[in-house]
mmCIF file of N, CA and C in Angstrom:
data_model
loop_
_atom_site.group_PDB
_atom_site.id
_atom_site.type_symbol
_atom_site.label_atom_id
_atom_site.label_comp_id
_atom_site.label_asym_id
_atom_site.label_seq_id
_atom_site.Cartn_x
_atom_site.Cartn_y
_atom_site.Cartn_z
ATOM 1 N N MET A 1 1.509 52.706 5.745
ATOM 2 C CA MET A 1 1.923 51.467 6.432
ATOM 3 C C MET A 1 2.509 50.601 5.159
ATOM 4 N N SER A 2 3.715 50.356 5.021
ATOM 5 C CA SER A 2 4.243 49.389 4.045
ATOM 6 C C SER A 2 4.590 48.051 4.647
ATOM 7 N N LEU A 3 4.493 46.951 3.514
ATOM 8 C CA LEU A 3 4.883 45.549 4.157
ATOM 9 C C LEU A 3 6.304 45.536 3.772
ATOM 10 N N PRO A 4 6.998 44.402 4.434
ATOM 11 C CA PRO A 4 8.361 44.215 4.126
ATOM 12 C C PRO A 4 8.513 43.653 3.083
ATOM 13 N N GLN A 5 9.607 44.043 2.123
ATOM 14 C CA GLN A 5 10.058 43.523 1.008
ATOM 15 C C GLN A 5 10.875 42.549 0.801
ATOM 16 N N LEU A 6 10.683 41.550 0.117
ATOM 17 C CA LEU A 6 11.830 40.437 0.116
ATOM 18 C C LEU A 6 13.134 40.578 -0.628
ATOM 19 N N PRO A 7 13.910 40.334 -0.424
ATOM 20 C CA PRO A 7 15.103 40.426 -1.402
ATOM 21 C C PRO A 7 14.934 40.002 -2.673
ATOM 22 N N PRO A 8 16.046 40.194 -3.691
ATOM 23 C CA PRO A 8 15.628 40.246 -5.061
ATOM 24 C C PRO A 8 15.708 38.520 -5.183
ATOM 25 N N GLY A 9 16.380 37.657 -4.433
ATOM 26 C CA GLY A 9 16.536 36.347 -4.396
ATOM 27 C C GLY A 9 15.016 35.593 -3.963
ATOM 28 N N GLY A 10 14.276 36.132 -3.196
ATOM 29 C CA GLY A 10 13.024 35.808 -3.048
ATOM 30 C C GLY A 10 12.858 35.292 -1.577
ATOM 31 N N ALA A 11 13.961 34.922 -0.960
ATOM 32 C CA ALA A 11 13.826 34.203 0.489
ATOM 33 C C ALA A 11 14.264 35.446 1.233
ATOM 34 N N PRO A 12 13.968 35.085 2.494
ATOM 35 C CA PRO A 12 14.512 36.226 3.503
ATOM 36 C C PRO A 12 15.943 35.776 3.711
ATOM 37 N N SER A 13 16.884 36.854 3.911
ATOM 38 C CA SER A 13 18.082 36.538 4.114
ATOM 39 C C SER A 13 18.475 36.104 5.543
ATOM 40 N N ALA A 14 17.914 36.195 6.586
ATOM 41 C CA ALA A 14 18.012 35.680 8.126
ATOM 42 C C ALA A 14 17.688 34.231 8.046
ATOM 43 N N PRO A 15 18.338 33.418 8.707
ATOM 44 C CA PRO A 15 17.825 31.965 8.662
ATOM 45 C C PRO A 15 16.809 32.154 9.547
ATOM 46 N N VAL A 16 15.621 31.050 9.236
ATOM 47 C CA VAL A 16 14.462 31.075 10.038
ATOM 48 C C VAL A 16 14.791 29.918 11.595
ATOM 49 N N PRO A 17 14.742 30.480 12.747
ATOM 50 C CA PRO A 17 15.111 29.612 14.030
ATOM 51 C C PRO A 17 14.217 28.562 14.115
ATOM 52 N N PHE A 18 14.748 27.410 14.527
ATOM 53 C CA PHE A 18 13.658 26.333 14.491
ATOM 54 C C PHE A 18 14.133 25.873 16.009
ATOM 55 N N ALA A 19 14.146 26.654 17.011
ATOM 56 C CA ALA A 19 14.300 26.284 18.434
ATOM 57 C C ALA A 19 13.365 25.596 19.137
ATOM 58 N N PHE A 20 12.244 25.844 18.522
ATOM 59 C CA PHE A 20 10.964 25.145 19.162
ATOM 60 C C PHE A 20 11.019 23.953 19.203
ATOM 61 N N THR A 21 11.784 23.217 17.905
ATOM 62 C CA THR A 21 11.791 21.818 17.894
ATOM 63 C C THR A 21 12.965 21.228 18.953
ATOM 64 N N ALA A 22 13.878 21.809 19.283
ATOM 65 C CA ALA A 22 14.534 21.332 20.413
ATOM 66 C C ALA A 22 13.971 21.577 21.601
ATOM 67 N N GLU A 23 13.183 22.504 21.896
ATOM 68 C CA GLU A 23 12.297 22.447 23.054
ATOM 69 C C GLU A 23 10.946 21.515 23.100
ATOM 70 N N ALA A 24 10.931 20.744 22.364
ATOM 71 C CA ALA A 24 9.595 19.932 22.233
ATOM 72 C C ALA A 24 9.605 19.023 23.588
ATOM 73 N N ASP A 25 10.876 18.520 23.777
ATOM 74 C CA ASP A 25 10.904 17.497 24.866
ATOM 75 C C ASP A 25 10.184 17.903 26.001
ATOM 76 N N SER A 26 10.334 19.214 26.304
ATOM 77 C CA SER A 26 9.883 19.788 27.553
ATOM 78 C C SER A 26 8.358 20.030 27.674
ATOM 79 N N PHE A 27 7.869 20.026 26.504
ATOM 80 C CA PHE A 27 6.470 19.935 26.545
ATOM 81 C C PHE A 27 5.645 18.649 26.401
ATOM 82 N N ARG A 28 6.329 17.462 26.441
ATOM 83 C CA ARG A 28 5.496 16.330 26.505
ATOM 84 C C ARG A 28 4.836 15.990 27.885
ATOM 85 N N SER A 29 3.997 15.266 27.692
ATOM 86 C CA SER A 29 3.079 14.940 28.897
ATOM 87 C C SER A 29 3.583 13.756 29.525
ATOM 88 N N ASN A 30 3.739 13.532 30.998
ATOM 89 C CA ASN A 30 4.160 12.673 31.599
ATOM 90 C C ASN A 30 2.763 11.459 31.757
ATOM 91 N N VAL A 31 1.819 11.700 31.142
ATOM 92 C CA VAL A 31 0.633 10.780 31.067
ATOM 93 C C VAL A 31 0.822 9.529 30.311
ATOM 94 N N ALA A 32 1.013 8.344 30.636
ATOM 95 C CA ALA A 32 1.205 7.561 29.655
ATOM 96 C C ALA A 32 -0.309 6.797 28.991
ATOM 97 N N PRO A 33 -0.134 6.527 27.678
ATOM 98 C CA PRO A 33 -1.653 5.915 27.307
ATOM 99 C C PRO A 33 -2.118 4.759 27.857
ATOM 100 N N PRO A 34 -3.324 4.327 27.911
ATOM 101 C CA PRO A 34 -3.779 3.195 28.205
ATOM 102 C C PRO A 34 -3.090 1.878 27.611
ATOM 103 N N PRO A 35 -3.028 0.800 28.061
ATOM 104 C CA PRO A 35 -2.486 -0.474 27.418
ATOM 105 C C PRO A 35 -3.384 -0.691 26.723
ATOM 106 N N ARG A 36 -2.883 -1.411 25.555
ATOM 107 C CA ARG A 36 -3.984 -2.053 24.379
ATOM 108 C C ARG A 36 -4.716 -3.198 24.976
ATOM 109 N N GLU A 37 -5.809 -3.362 24.764
ATOM 110 C CA GLU A 37 -6.749 -4.507 24.833
ATOM 111 C C GLU A 37 -6.088 -5.686 24.087
ATOM 112 N N ARG A 38 -6.083 -6.835 24.946
ATOM 113 C CA ARG A 38 -5.631 -8.381 24.193
ATOM 114 C C ARG A 38 -6.579 -8.906 23.565
ATOM 115 N N SER A 39 -6.126 -9.081 22.143
ATOM 116 C CA SER A 39 -7.149 -9.927 21.377
ATOM 117 C C SER A 39 -7.850 -10.875 21.828
ATOM 118 N N SER A 40 -9.082 -11.274 21.923
ATOM 119 C CA SER A 40 -9.400 -12.519 22.120
ATOM 120 C C SER A 40 -9.386 -13.479 20.961
ATOM 121 N N ALA A 41 -9.478 -14.866 21.515
ATOM 122 C CA ALA A 41 -9.060 -16.040 20.638
ATOM 123 C C ALA A 41 -10.093 -15.994 19.577
ATOM 124 N N GLY A 42 -11.059 -15.482 19.412
ATOM 125 C CA GLY A 42 -11.811 -15.447 18.225
ATOM 126 C C GLY A 42 -11.371 -14.472 17.370
ATOM 127 N N GLN A 43 -10.961 -13.492 17.806
ATOM 128 C CA GLN A 43 -10.484 -12.411 16.907
ATOM 129 C C GLN A 43 -9.023 -12.876 16.253
ATOM 130 N N ILE A 44 -8.253 -13.566 17.048
ATOM 131 C CA ILE A 44 -6.956 -13.852 16.428
ATOM 132 C C ILE A 44 -7.184 -15.046 15.245
ATOM 133 N N ALA A 45 -8.189 -16.028 15.754
ATOM 134 C CA ALA A 45 -8.766 -16.977 14.676
ATOM 135 C C ALA A 45 -9.298 -16.314 13.474
ATOM 136 N N GLY A 46 -10.043 -15.244 13.622
ATOM 137 C CA GLY A 46 -10.574 -14.622 12.410
ATOM 138 C C GLY A 46 -9.542 -13.898 11.614
ATOM 139 N N ARG A 47 -8.439 -13.463 12.276
ATOM 140 C CA ARG A 47 -7.398 -12.713 11.345
ATOM 141 C C ARG A 47 -6.728 -13.892 10.720
ATOM 142 N N TRP A 48 -6.385 -15.144 11.451
ATOM 143 C CA TRP A 48 -5.625 -16.193 10.756
ATOM 144 C C TRP A 48 -6.587 -16.582 9.660
ATOM 145 N N LEU A 49 -7.806 -16.786 9.767
ATOM 146 C CA LEU A 49 -8.728 -17.452 8.695
ATOM 147 C C LEU A 49 -8.532 -16.430 7.604
ATOM 148 N N PHE A 50 -8.812 -14.980 7.817
ATOM 149 C CA PHE A 50 -8.776 -14.221 6.869
ATOM 150 C C PHE A 50 -7.441 -14.205 5.842
ATOM 151 N N GLY A 51 -6.568 -14.290 6.728
ATOM 152 C CA GLY A 51 -4.917 -14.307 6.186
ATOM 153 C C GLY A 51 -4.987 -15.716 5.066
ATOM 154 N N LEU A 52 -5.511 -16.665 5.611
ATOM 155 C CA LEU A 52 -5.164 -17.898 4.978
ATOM 156 C C LEU A 52 -6.168 -17.759 3.877
ATOM 157 N N THR A 53 -7.591 -17.368 3.870
ATOM 158 C CA THR A 53 -8.445 -16.900 2.790
ATOM 159 C C THR A 53 -7.592 -16.291 1.608
ATOM 160 N N LEU A 54 -7.226 -15.343 1.971
ATOM 161 C CA LEU A 54 -6.583 -14.335 1.047
ATOM 162 C C LEU A 54 -5.171 -14.831 0.511
ATOM 163 N N ALA A 55 -4.423 -15.549 1.032
ATOM 164 C CA ALA A 55 -3.386 -16.405 0.411
ATOM 165 C C ALA A 55 -3.638 -17.465 -0.623
ATOM 166 N N ALA A 56 -5.015 -18.185 -0.104
ATOM 167 C CA ALA A 56 -5.503 -19.302 -0.913
ATOM 168 C C ALA A 56 -6.004 -18.848 -2.202
ATOM 169 N N GLY A 57 -6.800 -17.475 -2.066
ATOM 170 C CA GLY A 57 -7.318 -17.044 -3.289
ATOM 171 C C GLY A 57 -6.293 -16.523 -4.213
ATOM 172 N N ILE A 58 -5.201 -16.037 -3.793
ATOM 173 C CA ILE A 58 -4.003 -15.657 -4.611
ATOM 174 C C ILE A 58 -3.334 -16.794 -5.102
ATOM 175 N N ALA A 59 -3.183 -17.982 -4.282
ATOM 176 C CA ALA A 59 -2.705 -18.991 -5.008
ATOM 177 C C ALA A 59 -3.371 -19.667 -5.995
ATOM 178 N N GLY A 60 -4.741 -19.875 -5.778
ATOM 179 C CA GLY A 60 -5.813 -20.161 -6.718
ATOM 180 C C GLY A 60 -5.676 -19.544 -7.805
ATOM 181 N N SER A 61 -5.841 -17.993 -7.909
ATOM 182 C CA SER A 61 -5.895 -17.422 -9.186
ATOM 183 C C SER A 61 -4.462 -17.732 -10.026
ATOM 184 N N LEU A 62 -3.286 -17.689 -9.364
ATOM 185 C CA LEU A 62 -2.462 -18.172 -10.121
ATOM 186 C C LEU A 62 -2.285 -19.414 -10.781
ATOM 187 N N ILE A 63 -2.857 -20.506 -9.958
ATOM 188 C CA ILE A 63 -2.786 -21.849 -10.473
ATOM 189 C C ILE A 63 -3.633 -21.878 -11.655
ATOM 190 N N VAL A 64 -5.234 -21.252 -11.568
ATOM 191 C CA VAL A 64 -5.924 -21.179 -12.945
ATOM 192 C C VAL A 64 -5.600 -20.379 -13.840
ATOM 193 N N GLY A 65 -4.772 -19.431 -13.610
ATOM 194 C CA GLY A 65 -4.492 -18.266 -14.591
ATOM 195 C C GLY A 65 -3.149 -18.704 -15.264
ATOM 196 N N MET A 66 -2.272 -19.645 -14.829
ATOM 197 C CA MET A 66 -1.152 -19.918 -15.465
ATOM 198 C C MET A 66 -1.344 -20.606 -16.897
ATOM 199 N N PRO A 67 -2.424 -21.451 -17.032
ATOM 200 C CA PRO A 67 -2.217 -22.091 -18.278
ATOM 201 C C PRO A 67 -2.846 -20.880 -19.326
ATOM 202 N N ALA A 68 -3.645 -19.943 -19.181
ATOM 203 C CA ALA A 68 -3.994 -18.839 -19.961
ATOM 204 C C ALA A 68 -2.697 -17.879 -20.787
ATOM 205 N N LEU A 69 -1.914 -17.889 -19.300
ATOM 206 C CA LEU A 69 -0.628 -17.088 -19.734
ATOM 207 C C LEU A 69 0.347 -17.742 -20.525
ATOM 208 N N SER A 70 0.476 -19.200 -20.360
ATOM 209 C CA SER A 70 1.453 -19.790 -20.976
ATOM 210 C C SER A 70 1.454 -19.617 -22.742
ATOM 211 N N GLN A 71 2.265 -19.593 -23.246
ATOM 212 C CA GLN A 71 2.411 -19.556 -24.638
ATOM 213 C C GLN A 71 2.783 -21.182 -25.322
ATOM 214 N N ASP A 72 1.606 -21.587 -26.303
ATOM 215 C CA ASP A 72 2.061 -22.866 -26.893
ATOM 216 C C ASP A 72 2.797 -22.527 -27.949
ATOM 217 N N PRO A 73 4.065 -23.444 -28.268
ATOM 218 C CA PRO A 73 5.044 -22.984 -28.998
ATOM 219 C C PRO A 73 4.609 -23.432 -30.579
ATOM 220 N N SER A 74 3.730 -24.418 -30.534
ATOM 221 C CA SER A 74 2.992 -24.885 -32.002
ATOM 222 C C SER A 74 2.196 -25.484 -31.795
ATOM 223 N N PRO A 75 0.810 -24.903 -32.235
ATOM 224 C CA PRO A 75 -0.559 -25.339 -32.119
ATOM 225 C C PRO A 75 -0.617 -26.770 -32.705
ATOM 226 N N ALA A 76 -1.478 -27.736 -32.211
ATOM 227 C CA ALA A 76 -1.524 -29.144 -32.718
ATOM 228 C C ALA A 76 -2.134 -29.029 -33.989
ATOM 229 N N GLN A 77 -3.442 -28.199 -34.098
ATOM 230 C CA GLN A 77 -3.893 -28.245 -35.380
ATOM 231 C C GLN A 77 -4.156 -26.862 -35.769
ATOM 232 N N THR A 78 -4.479 -26.395 -37.166
ATOM 233 C CA THR A 78 -4.473 -25.360 -37.418
ATOM 234 C C THR A 78 -6.191 -25.071 -37.626
ATOM 235 N N GLN A 79 -6.534 -23.827 -37.303
ATOM 236 C CA GLN A 79 -8.142 -23.950 -36.971
ATOM 237 C C GLN A 79 -8.498 -23.155 -38.462
ATOM 238 N N HIS A 80 -9.644 -23.654 -38.913
ATOM 239 C CA HIS A 80 -10.281 -23.025 -40.170
ATOM 240 C C HIS A 80 -11.415 -23.028 -39.970
ATOM 241 N N SER A 81 -12.172 -22.243 -40.808
ATOM 242 C CA SER A 81 -13.759 -21.944 -40.680
ATOM 243 C C SER A 81 -14.457 -23.161 -41.402
ATOM 244 N N VAL A 82 -15.609 -23.488 -40.817
ATOM 245 C CA VAL A 82 -16.407 -24.472 -41.437
ATOM 246 C C VAL A 82 -17.075 -23.808 -42.657
ATOM 247 N N ALA A 83 -17.375 -22.537 -42.499
ATOM 248 C CA ALA A 83 -18.227 -22.031 -43.527
ATOM 249 C C ALA A 83 -17.385 -21.816 -45.024
ATOM 250 N N SER A 84 -16.049 -21.781 -44.840
ATOM 251 C CA SER A 84 -15.302 -21.511 -45.892
ATOM 252 C C SER A 84 -15.079 -22.720 -46.507
ATOM 253 N N ASP A 85 -15.618 -24.037 -46.165
ATOM 254 C CA ASP A 85 -15.255 -25.312 -46.837
ATOM 255 C C ASP A 85 -15.977 -25.552 -48.025
ATOM 256 N N GLY A 86 -17.031 -25.048 -48.164
ATOM 257 C CA GLY A 86 -17.973 -25.302 -49.638
ATOM 258 C C GLY A 86 -17.644 -24.348 -50.521
ATOM 259 N N ARG A 87 -16.680 -23.593 -50.386
ATOM 260 C CA ARG A 87 -16.414 -22.419 -51.373
ATOM 261 C C ARG A 87 -15.393 -23.038 -52.500
#
């Protein structure tokens, strides 16, 4: 018993039929999924509170972090070591 050999190009010469994708509509079920449950007021308020906390955290980190990211064009005084004063 011998196995089928591929042509030298490596791919089969005949195209692969994809008729099953065209027939997929006929296999769909006619049963509708159950409707989604409505969110309670507490769940909606919790989502809003979480979103506001997240946005405030991002805004606060930007406000606090901006001075560290800014570049001073010229420092007011030059820093020097006190230990080198006595030499």
